[in-house]
Amino acid sequence: MTQMHNRSANGPGSSGGTPKAAKAASAAANAAAALAVAAAAAPTPAQAAPSPAGLVPAAAPPAAPAFKAHLPESLLPLFRGSEAVAGGGGAASRVQPRGLLNPGNLCFVNSILQALLGSSRFCHLLSALRSASTDLDPTAMPTLAALAALAAEFPPLQQPSSGDAAAAAVASDAAAAGKAAVAASALSVLLGGQAFMLPDSLLDVVSAFRPSAPASSAAVTLGPGAARRSNGMLHLEREQEDAHDFLEFMVDRMHSELAALGGADGASDAAVAAASPAAAAAAANAAKAAAEDEWLTKSGRRLTKRKQLRGDGETAVSALFRGTYVSTVTCEGHPPSETPEHFTSPTLHILSDKVRSVEDAFEELTAGEAISGYRPQDHSPPQEATKTVRLQRLPPLLCLFLMRFDPANLRQKITKQVAFPPRLKMKRGWLAADSGERNVEYELVSTVVHHGKAISSGHYTADVRQPDDSWLRFDDGNVFAVKQQDVLTNRPYLLFYQRVL
């Protein structure tokens, strides 16, 4: 899954369309033939039936994974009804909060995990992984198995008893009076246990995230899992990594492992490559031609060129995190050209003086942008054009990346205050005309803050909303109660919003 750094946006097609050239049908036929030779037993996605006017959809929804016959029953909920898994889970799905120890430069991992645990829907997904833990092969599914192991460390959230409520009141009174020791003792009653170290399997996933700097010589000689602890310390002597990059990496790995397990597109490609190099090459060429194909879609009286959005199968992970947007380029004398794309965490640029809030950043994102030298066709002369971005599909969990580093100078951090609401209403002007999303609202569940002047150094913490609307700050193994006003006046790097409408 890709992130939205440049101005673009998602969206499946409108009413229908006709192929720009006959090469689309030829490319599709070649791809089908190559797949049939290499993996005859693999089922193929159903073709969309043409409309009475002979039009076919410009972009079909992602095909459901072709489930393997031996897929364990415990894993089926992660595919079938994936929307239900991603959309399920109320406050009862939350887990008891616990701190995460940091043995060395892992605050970027800890902060992302704590922020995600603020989402009841992500906790619901973790619960499904925990239930399927015995069927998750750590060799084939290292990220999923590692998260299942992590889930086992967090007990389910229990409804507070009268004693817990009294302890919380004591904590509040003690904090107000400056009695830190009493407050910490009372707060511990509400936590799910002492801070703990990340499971070894999850540390292996972190090592895969940043392979450029070997963790230790032991990792080379002893294999996976060796780069962990010696006398209680983690041998990961590297520069501070970026929390946003790790979020993208982890979500992509989770989805890819599930898609391959369910026999989605990625698994089919692997089967083709294993069957025959010639068949693999033919399938790759056909897929490339099909991916580059454009379709003329008709919406009212307007013709629009819309590229196809290639799916890689739907899983519970993509159903939770993935949105789509559409980038539209218009120039005189040619139909508008639309390019749909997936996103996991849209990038909001905040450098402009006009951007003082998250809403301002969305206005900036979806505003028209003049581009020079645009060629509507391969041999067309360069022209002036306008590019716009609109959101097409909004995910249940919206992760917003506030670009706090100047693209022209990554060493220069943007420390400006950017207002962000506890409840975010998505405006109609931010959405594509044919988007089915209307009156969508999100609730803030967590934030990640970067402390420091450079992206390659510093520290990350997470503020996480609790089911009773209180807030906790996670600074690795330390957990503190904070006021919502303190959260809203901070300068976050990442914002996590959960859909409520």
XYZ file of C-alpha atoms in Angstrom:
501
model
C 0.000 0.000 0.000
C 1.326 3.398 -0.893
C 1.325 6.659 0.955
C 0.089 9.981 -0.350
C 3.125 12.266 -0.372
C 2.322 14.083 -3.604
C -0.971 15.602 -4.563
C -3.165 12.739 -5.759
C -6.330 10.999 -4.641
C -8.272 7.798 -4.881
C -11.228 6.404 -6.500
C -12.817 3.664 -8.498
C -14.525 4.674 -11.723
C -17.812 6.416 -12.300
C -20.661 5.079 -14.393
C -18.781 3.223 -17.094
C -16.480 3.559 -20.083
C -14.988 2.145 -23.246
C -11.339 1.158 -23.756
C -9.073 3.744 -25.261
C -7.618 1.159 -27.627
C -7.993 -2.511 -28.402
C -4.718 -3.220 -26.604
C -6.641 -3.445 -23.309
C -8.486 -6.578 -24.367
C -5.333 -8.022 -25.875
C -3.308 -7.323 -22.730
C -5.967 -8.873 -20.532
C -6.106 -11.943 -22.759
C -2.330 -12.319 -22.695
C -2.288 -12.032 -18.916
C -5.023 -14.634 -18.579
C -3.216 -16.998 -20.940
C 0.068 -16.668 -19.079
C -1.596 -17.303 -15.747
C -3.472 -20.288 -17.134
C -0.258 -21.912 -18.343
C 1.621 -21.312 -15.119
C -1.115 -21.879 -12.560
C -4.028 -23.667 -14.182
C -5.484 -24.642 -10.846
C -5.720 -21.071 -9.574
C -9.173 -19.512 -9.957
C -9.360 -16.231 -11.869
C -11.345 -13.165 -10.792
C -14.748 -12.813 -12.375
C -14.963 -10.386 -15.270
C -17.322 -7.439 -14.936
C -20.321 -7.869 -17.213
C -20.801 -5.158 -19.834
C -23.709 -2.808 -19.474
C -26.539 -2.819 -22.041
C -24.745 -0.015 -23.876
C -21.620 -2.148 -24.159
C -19.744 -0.206 -21.490
C -17.596 -1.829 -18.824
C -16.707 -0.340 -15.437
C -13.617 1.875 -15.515
C -12.305 0.381 -12.298
C -13.698 -2.773 -10.760
C -13.496 -3.282 -6.981
C -10.618 -5.448 -5.721
C -11.224 -9.135 -6.323
C -11.764 -11.293 -3.263
C -8.786 -13.505 -2.456
C -8.891 -17.017 -3.897
C -8.691 -18.935 -0.636
C -6.332 -21.848 -0.415
C -8.013 -25.144 0.311
C -5.913 -25.713 3.431
C -6.490 -22.255 4.957
C -7.187 -22.864 8.679
C -10.621 -21.957 9.949
C -9.129 -19.530 12.469
C -7.736 -17.371 9.648
C -10.923 -17.064 7.596
C -12.240 -14.031 9.557
C -9.178 -12.103 8.389
C -10.438 -12.415 4.793
C -14.131 -13.156 4.583
C -16.032 -10.280 6.036
C -12.791 -8.330 6.343
C -14.860 -5.159 6.512
C -16.571 -6.595 9.588
C -13.222 -7.329 11.239
C -11.898 -3.853 10.451
C -15.138 -2.137 11.346
C -15.944 -4.170 14.441
C -14.988 -3.602 17.996
C -16.294 -0.991 20.377
C -14.801 0.069 23.683
C -14.981 -3.574 24.784
C -12.287 -4.414 22.212
C -9.729 -2.126 23.839
C -6.863 -3.536 25.873
C -5.465 -2.477 29.214
C -2.693 0.079 28.718
C 0.906 -0.887 29.432
C 4.200 0.854 28.860
C 6.790 -0.534 26.434
C 10.435 -0.553 27.453
C 13.008 0.979 25.143
C 16.364 -0.851 25.225
C 17.828 1.383 22.534
C 16.392 3.666 19.820
C 13.013 1.942 19.646
C 10.776 4.819 20.717
C 9.553 5.166 17.122
C 8.208 1.591 17.295
C 6.729 1.966 20.772
C 4.923 5.194 19.899
C 3.315 3.741 16.753
C 2.133 0.609 18.554
C 0.673 2.616 21.440
C -1.072 4.991 19.029
C -2.638 2.093 17.117
C -3.822 0.514 20.359
C -5.908 3.644 20.854
C -8.169 2.394 18.050
C -10.792 -0.144 19.120
C -10.869 -1.400 15.518
C -7.147 -2.094 15.483
C -7.538 -3.856 18.852
C -10.324 -5.935 17.288
C -7.935 -6.914 14.495
C -5.267 -7.832 17.061
C -7.813 -9.980 18.865
C -8.456 -11.884 15.615
C -4.703 -12.400 15.195
C -4.367 -13.592 18.777
C -7.160 -16.132 18.225
C -5.356 -17.415 15.125
C -1.860 -17.358 16.664
C -1.353 -21.138 16.532
C -1.968 -21.098 12.767
C 0.327 -18.153 12.000
C 3.593 -19.524 10.637
C 6.338 -17.128 11.843
C 8.450 -18.000 8.796
C 5.783 -17.132 6.222
C 3.990 -14.499 8.310
C 6.586 -12.926 10.627
C 4.739 -9.630 11.095
C 1.341 -11.182 11.812
C 2.844 -13.749 14.182
C 4.785 -11.012 15.977
C 1.671 -8.884 16.450
C -0.227 -11.918 17.738
C 2.553 -12.369 20.310
C 2.274 -8.686 21.213
C -1.497 -8.999 21.628
C -0.973 -11.775 24.164
C 0.845 -9.267 26.404
C -2.157 -6.932 26.632
C -5.097 -8.236 28.681
C -8.576 -7.132 27.599
C -9.829 -3.930 29.129
C -12.092 -4.594 32.085
C -14.865 -2.263 33.103
C -13.540 -0.302 36.088
C -14.857 -1.416 39.450
C -15.785 1.005 42.202
C -12.335 0.418 43.680
C -10.693 1.311 40.390
C -12.801 4.434 40.131
C -11.757 5.408 43.635
C -8.122 4.797 42.733
C -8.508 7.014 39.688
C -9.976 9.756 41.852
C -7.071 9.411 44.270
C -4.657 9.653 41.354
C -6.328 12.828 40.119
C -6.366 14.447 43.555
C -2.806 13.395 44.289
C -1.540 14.742 40.991
C -3.246 18.055 41.652
C -1.609 18.179 45.057
C 1.794 17.290 43.658
C 1.951 13.906 45.406
C 3.647 12.107 42.524
C 4.338 8.854 44.341
C 0.733 8.379 45.438
C -0.538 9.339 41.997
C 1.758 6.846 40.273
C 0.656 4.087 42.634
C -3.014 4.814 42.006
C -2.514 5.035 38.242
C -0.878 1.607 38.214
C -4.196 0.121 39.357
C -5.679 1.126 36.005
C -2.801 -0.200 33.908
C -2.593 -3.728 32.554
C 0.700 -4.477 34.287
C 4.268 -3.288 34.373
C 6.039 -2.049 31.275
C 7.557 -4.864 29.235
C 9.975 -5.475 26.377
C 8.669 -6.055 22.876
C 8.471 -9.752 21.913
C 11.602 -11.087 20.232
C 9.629 -11.842 17.074
C 8.613 -8.193 16.790
C 12.232 -7.105 17.177
C 13.014 -9.274 14.148
C 10.379 -7.322 12.203
C 12.045 -4.074 13.281
C 15.381 -5.438 12.065
C 13.795 -6.126 8.670
C 12.546 -2.528 8.603
C 16.062 -1.115 8.798
C 18.483 -3.674 7.364
C 21.092 -1.132 6.229
C 22.798 -1.110 9.619
C 23.365 -4.617 11.068
C 22.209 -4.887 14.642
C 25.161 -6.947 15.864
C 27.642 -9.529 14.719
C 25.522 -12.143 16.473
C 22.714 -11.498 14.006
C 24.985 -12.449 11.122
C 26.318 -15.643 12.665
C 23.276 -16.891 14.525
C 20.494 -15.849 12.154
C 17.096 -14.272 12.854
C 16.399 -13.491 16.473
C 20.031 -13.226 17.518
C 20.088 -9.437 17.301
C 18.232 -8.950 20.526
C 19.423 -8.860 24.053
C 22.730 -9.306 25.790
C 22.613 -8.653 29.523
C 19.193 -7.111 29.035
C 20.269 -4.678 26.330
C 19.245 -4.642 22.696
C 22.015 -4.547 20.120
C 20.439 -2.171 17.644
C 23.013 0.582 17.452
C 21.524 2.743 14.742
C 20.254 6.227 14.183
C 16.760 7.105 15.286
C 14.279 5.899 12.648
C 11.153 7.639 11.421
C 7.863 6.654 13.062
C 5.832 7.406 9.941
C 8.031 5.202 7.770
C 7.668 2.368 10.277
C 3.874 2.727 10.276
C 3.799 2.431 6.478
C 6.199 -0.509 6.567
C 4.271 -2.455 9.202
C 0.845 -1.954 7.613
C 2.200 -2.940 4.201
C 3.836 -6.074 5.636
C 0.655 -7.082 7.459
C -1.450 -6.712 4.338
C 1.077 -8.436 2.054
C 1.383 -11.441 4.359
C -2.386 -11.836 4.565
C -2.847 -11.344 0.819
C -0.216 -13.984 0.031
C -1.744 -16.353 2.570
C -5.192 -15.965 1.046
C -3.963 -16.515 -2.496
C -4.498 -12.946 -3.690
C -2.747 -11.356 -6.655
C 0.706 -11.372 -5.076
C 0.520 -15.102 -4.411
C -0.615 -15.770 -7.990
C 2.380 -13.854 -9.328
C 4.665 -15.996 -7.190
C 3.054 -19.139 -8.590
C 3.623 -17.898 -12.133
C 7.290 -17.146 -11.473
C 7.820 -20.560 -9.914
C 6.180 -22.354 -12.827
C 8.286 -21.034 -15.687
C 10.516 -18.009 -16.353
C 8.924 -17.581 -19.786
C 5.420 -17.611 -18.347
C 6.505 -15.186 -15.636
C 7.919 -12.780 -18.226
C 4.774 -13.009 -20.364
C 2.541 -12.392 -17.367
C 4.670 -9.442 -16.239
C 4.546 -7.820 -19.685
C 0.806 -8.341 -19.966
C 0.217 -6.967 -16.478
C 2.348 -3.913 -17.269
C 0.363 -3.208 -20.427
C -2.919 -3.617 -18.595
C -1.764 -1.389 -15.729
C -0.858 1.392 -18.155
C -4.190 1.206 -19.956
C -6.633 4.085 -19.789
C -10.382 4.020 -20.213
C -12.700 6.710 -21.476
C -15.431 7.056 -18.867
C -18.585 9.049 -19.322
C -20.076 11.042 -16.484
C -23.018 13.085 -17.699
C -21.826 14.790 -20.882
C -18.153 14.753 -19.972
C -15.594 12.218 -21.143
C -12.751 11.472 -18.762
C -9.652 9.315 -19.167
C -9.353 7.192 -16.039
C -6.531 4.777 -15.398
C -7.313 1.427 -13.857
C -6.557 0.900 -10.183
C -4.801 -2.435 -9.876
C -5.930 -4.274 -6.756
C -3.863 -6.698 -4.711
C -6.711 -8.358 -2.862
C -8.741 -7.231 0.121
C -7.757 -8.212 3.645
C -8.793 -7.072 7.100
C -5.696 -4.845 7.127
C -6.462 -3.062 3.852
C -10.116 -2.741 4.892
C -9.003 -0.934 8.061
C -6.192 1.314 6.812
C -6.562 1.761 3.068
C -8.261 4.688 1.409
C -8.273 5.818 -2.201
C -7.896 9.157 -3.914
C -8.043 10.477 -7.466
C -5.533 12.844 -9.045
C -7.069 14.694 -12.013
C -5.084 16.601 -14.654
C -7.000 18.885 -17.006
C -5.737 20.804 -20.024
C -7.401 22.549 -22.956
C -8.550 20.379 -25.836
C -8.239 17.012 -24.078
C -10.424 14.964 -21.713
C -9.375 15.184 -18.057
C -6.989 12.387 -17.047
C -7.738 10.702 -13.715
C -5.307 8.495 -11.813
C -6.669 6.604 -8.784
C -4.254 5.545 -6.055
C -4.362 3.837 -2.686
C -3.115 5.551 0.446
C -2.384 4.476 3.996
C -1.454 7.796 5.612
C -2.129 10.967 3.609
C 0.603 13.588 3.840
C -0.592 17.030 4.893
C 1.832 19.828 4.049
C 1.839 22.551 6.703
C 4.705 24.814 5.590
C 2.442 27.405 3.940
C 1.451 30.400 6.052
C -2.145 29.734 4.994
C -2.165 26.401 6.817
C -3.017 26.903 10.483
C -5.167 23.801 11.024
C -5.722 20.284 9.728
C -8.760 21.564 7.852
C -6.564 24.197 6.178
C -4.125 21.451 5.183
C -6.941 19.480 3.520
C -7.990 22.624 1.655
C -4.390 23.030 0.487
C -4.221 19.365 -0.539
C -7.387 19.499 -2.615
C -6.769 22.925 -4.185
C -5.873 23.126 -7.860
C -2.174 23.160 -8.722
C -0.787 24.592 -11.974
C 1.703 22.346 -13.778
C 3.875 23.157 -16.776
C 5.113 20.938 -19.570
C 2.256 18.445 -19.334
C 1.868 16.098 -22.320
C -1.667 14.668 -22.573
C -0.350 12.087 -25.060
C 3.100 10.666 -25.702
C 3.779 12.842 -28.747
C 1.764 15.901 -27.731
C 3.513 19.253 -27.344
C 3.923 20.389 -23.710
C 0.966 22.350 -22.358
C -0.146 24.201 -19.268
C -2.448 22.102 -17.104
C -4.118 21.984 -13.706
C -3.875 19.123 -11.237
C -6.384 18.505 -8.449
C -6.727 15.837 -5.791
C -9.929 14.454 -4.302
C -10.543 11.711 -1.761
C -12.603 8.794 -3.040
C -12.803 6.154 -0.304
C -12.217 6.969 3.358
C -10.846 4.234 5.653
C -12.184 3.297 9.093
C -8.840 4.340 10.632
C -7.449 7.553 9.135
C -3.753 8.124 9.849
C -2.647 11.664 8.965
C 1.026 12.519 8.478
C 1.861 16.166 9.167
C 4.977 17.003 7.159
C 7.059 18.738 9.827
C 10.267 18.734 7.816
C 10.895 21.118 4.937
C 11.222 19.009 1.745
C 13.980 21.376 0.594
C 15.870 20.979 3.864
C 15.093 17.880 5.903
C 17.269 19.173 8.715
C 14.878 22.081 9.218
C 11.924 21.065 11.373
C 8.614 22.912 11.067
C 7.613 23.626 14.663
C 4.520 25.735 13.957
C 1.314 25.109 15.854
C -1.319 23.375 13.707
C -4.781 23.084 15.227
C -6.483 19.701 15.014
C -10.020 18.953 16.214
C -11.153 16.183 18.568
C -13.813 15.463 15.928
C -12.961 15.860 12.237
C -15.747 16.377 9.685
C -14.784 15.576 6.096
C -16.006 18.362 3.807
C -17.746 17.684 0.502
C -15.165 19.786 -1.352
C -12.399 17.358 -0.333
C -14.202 14.410 -1.957
C -14.396 13.216 -5.545
C -17.670 13.984 -7.316
C -18.509 10.280 -7.661
C -17.412 9.345 -4.150
C -20.039 7.582 -2.100
C -18.652 9.101 1.104
C -20.914 11.755 2.579
C -21.223 13.294 6.050
C -18.222 11.320 7.300
C -16.861 12.179 10.738
C -13.813 10.960 12.634
C -12.879 10.998 16.307
C -9.315 11.624 17.439
C -7.980 8.522 19.219
C -4.224 9.162 19.430
C -1.296 11.311 18.377
C 2.439 10.760 17.936
C 4.805 13.623 18.735
C 8.420 13.978 17.619
C 10.720 15.742 20.084
C 13.931 17.105 18.600
C 15.276 19.305 15.829
C 16.279 16.709 13.202
C 14.445 13.751 11.690
C 17.467 11.487 12.231
C 17.488 12.108 15.974
C 15.150 12.982 18.793
C 12.427 11.080 20.578
C 8.818 9.975 20.004
C 5.919 9.803 22.456
C 2.241 8.932 22.001
C -0.895 10.410 23.552
C -3.784 7.937 23.566
C -7.447 8.490 24.306
C -9.012 6.043 26.755
C -12.578 4.653 26.613
C -13.631 7.034 29.415
C -12.340 9.990 27.311
C -9.319 10.523 29.531
C -5.851 10.648 27.954
C -2.614 8.818 28.737
C 0.850 9.785 27.534
C 3.174 6.897 26.653
C 6.863 7.728 26.885
C 8.260 4.239 26.320
C 7.900 2.493 29.694
C 6.533 5.567 31.467
C 2.798 6.280 31.421
C 1.271 9.569 32.572
C -2.231 10.984 32.751
C -2.591 14.174 30.683
C -5.409 16.610 30.025
C -7.062 16.734 26.627
C -6.148 20.404 26.345
C -2.470 19.472 26.690
C -2.911 16.983 23.857
C -4.679 19.450 21.570
C -2.075 22.189 22.080
C 0.846 19.893 21.296
C 2.657 19.760 17.941
C 1.978 16.237 16.639
C 3.767 14.422 13.849
C 0.994 11.865 13.266
C -2.727 11.993 13.984
C -4.938 8.905 14.265
C -8.672 9.366 13.685
C -11.266 6.600 13.927
C -14.416 6.821 11.856
C -17.615 7.302 13.819
C -20.035 8.264 10.999
